[in-house]
Amino acid sequence: MKTVQKNLLYCVLERYQRGHYIEIIEKQGEDALDSEAVEDILDVLSSLFMEIGLKSNDEPNKIGLDLEGLIDIINDAE
C-alpha cells in the first residue's frame, strides 16, 4: 500500500471510529486483518464512496478512484 493510500485509509478509519484497525495494519500489514475486520472496513469505504466518491453522472471522481483503490487493496487482504 502506498503512503498516500495508507494516509487516506487511516483518515477514513479515524473518521468512522475504526482506528483500532490502524494498529493491526501498522504492526502486521493489511493481510493480518480477519474477515470480520475486512468486511467492516469495506462497508465503511463503500459507504464513503457512495457519499462523496461520485460525480453527478455517477462516474467516480478523484476521491472515488482513490477509494476504489483502497477497496481493492482491502478486498485482497481477505
XYZ file of N, CA and C in Angstrom, residues 7-58:
156
model
N -2.494 6.858 4.198
C -2.968 8.062 4.883
C -4.468 8.250 4.708
N -4.959 8.037 3.493
C -6.400 8.142 3.247
C -7.155 7.103 4.053
N -6.680 5.869 4.038
C -7.342 4.807 4.798
C -7.386 5.155 6.277
N -6.288 5.627 6.821
C -6.240 5.958 8.242
C -7.183 7.111 8.578
N -7.279 8.092 7.701
C -8.225 9.200 7.920
C -9.661 8.681 7.939
N -9.967 7.803 7.006
C -11.324 7.227 6.944
C -11.600 6.399 8.193
N -10.658 5.562 8.591
C -10.862 4.718 9.769
C -11.050 5.558 11.022
N -10.278 6.612 11.163
C -10.441 7.506 12.324
C -11.800 8.196 12.284
N -12.201 8.671 11.118
C -13.483 9.387 10.979
C -14.661 8.504 11.376
N -14.564 7.231 11.065
C -15.665 6.300 11.337
C -15.424 5.447 12.584
N -14.596 5.937 13.478
C -14.296 5.271 14.757
C -13.839 3.822 14.569
N -12.970 3.620 13.590
C -12.394 2.293 13.349
C -10.872 2.338 13.495
N -10.398 3.277 14.309
C -8.966 3.469 14.484
C -8.226 2.260 15.017
N -8.938 1.353 15.677
C -8.280 0.161 16.213
C -7.693 -0.728 15.113
N -8.185 -0.594 13.892
C -7.615 -1.365 12.783
C -6.259 -0.824 12.352
N -5.995 0.429 12.631
C -4.737 1.047 12.226
C -3.558 0.332 12.871
N -3.681 0.012 14.136
C -2.590 -0.664 14.840
C -2.281 -2.013 14.203
N -3.317 -2.753 13.831
C -3.116 -4.057 13.181
C -2.378 -3.871 11.858
N -2.831 -2.910 11.068
C -2.219 -2.670 9.763
C -0.775 -2.211 9.926
N -0.521 -1.334 10.885
C 0.834 -0.824 11.109
C 1.790 -1.925 11.552
N 1.340 -2.779 12.447
C 2.220 -3.809 13.007
C 2.361 -5.023 12.098
N 1.252 -5.418 11.419
C 1.269 -6.695 10.706
C 0.881 -6.596 9.237
N 0.435 -5.441 8.801
C 0.005 -5.272 7.417
C -1.471 -5.576 7.254
N -2.031 -5.138 6.130
C -3.466 -5.330 5.902
C -3.858 -6.798 5.768
N -2.902 -7.655 5.403
C -3.201 -9.086 5.287
C -3.487 -9.736 6.644
N -3.143 -9.067 7.734
C -3.383 -9.594 9.070
C -4.812 -9.353 9.553
N -5.588 -8.581 8.812
C -6.978 -8.313 9.206
C -7.812 -9.580 9.036
N -8.632 -9.879 10.031
C -9.505 -11.045 9.892
C -10.694 -10.685 8.994
N -11.472 -11.681 8.628
C -12.563 -11.468 7.663
C -13.607 -10.479 8.181
N -13.845 -10.473 9.477
C -14.803 -9.525 10.066
C -14.295 -8.088 9.929
N -13.012 -7.885 10.180
C -12.410 -6.554 10.052
C -12.430 -6.094 8.599
N -12.106 -7.009 7.692
C -12.118 -6.678 6.268
C -13.520 -6.247 5.853
N -14.519 -6.994 6.259
C -15.912 -6.670 5.911
C -16.316 -5.309 6.479
N -15.927 -5.047 7.710
C -16.247 -3.772 8.352
C -15.595 -2.610 7.605
N -14.324 -2.742 7.284
C -13.616 -1.686 6.573
C -14.215 -1.487 5.182
N -14.542 -2.573 4.499
C -15.156 -2.461 3.173
C -16.498 -1.749 3.240
N -17.274 -2.009 4.282
C -18.554 -1.311 4.457
C -18.342 0.188 4.603
N -17.356 0.567 5.405
C -17.064 1.982 5.615
C -16.600 2.634 4.316
N -15.669 1.989 3.620
C -15.159 2.550 2.373
C -16.249 2.656 1.314
N -17.086 1.639 1.225
C -18.178 1.652 0.244
C -19.191 2.753 0.547
N -19.512 2.914 1.806
C -20.448 3.978 2.202
C -19.893 5.353 1.854
N -18.627 5.553 2.156
C -18.000 6.833 1.854
C -17.930 7.048 0.343
N -17.639 5.987 -0.400
C -17.612 6.085 -1.858
C -18.969 6.553 -2.381
N -20.041 5.970 -1.885
C -21.379 6.352 -2.336
C -21.727 7.778 -1.899
N -21.191 8.200 -0.769
C -21.488 9.530 -0.224
C -20.750 10.645 -0.967
N -19.459 10.453 -1.236
C -18.663 11.556 -1.798
C -17.817 11.164 -3.003
N -17.901 9.929 -3.459
C -16.983 9.454 -4.484
C -17.494 9.472 -5.906
N -18.675 10.029 -6.128
C -19.239 10.007 -7.473
C -19.554 11.415 -7.974
N -19.338 11.599 -9.272
C -19.751 12.832 -9.937
C -21.259 12.759 -10.174
N -21.832 13.844 -10.653
C -23.278 13.873 -10.914
C -23.695 12.875 -11.989
N -22.766 12.462 -12.856
C -23.075 11.470 -13.883
C -22.783 10.039 -13.417
N -22.582 9.867 -12.135
C -22.317 8.581 -11.490
C -20.969 7.954 -11.847
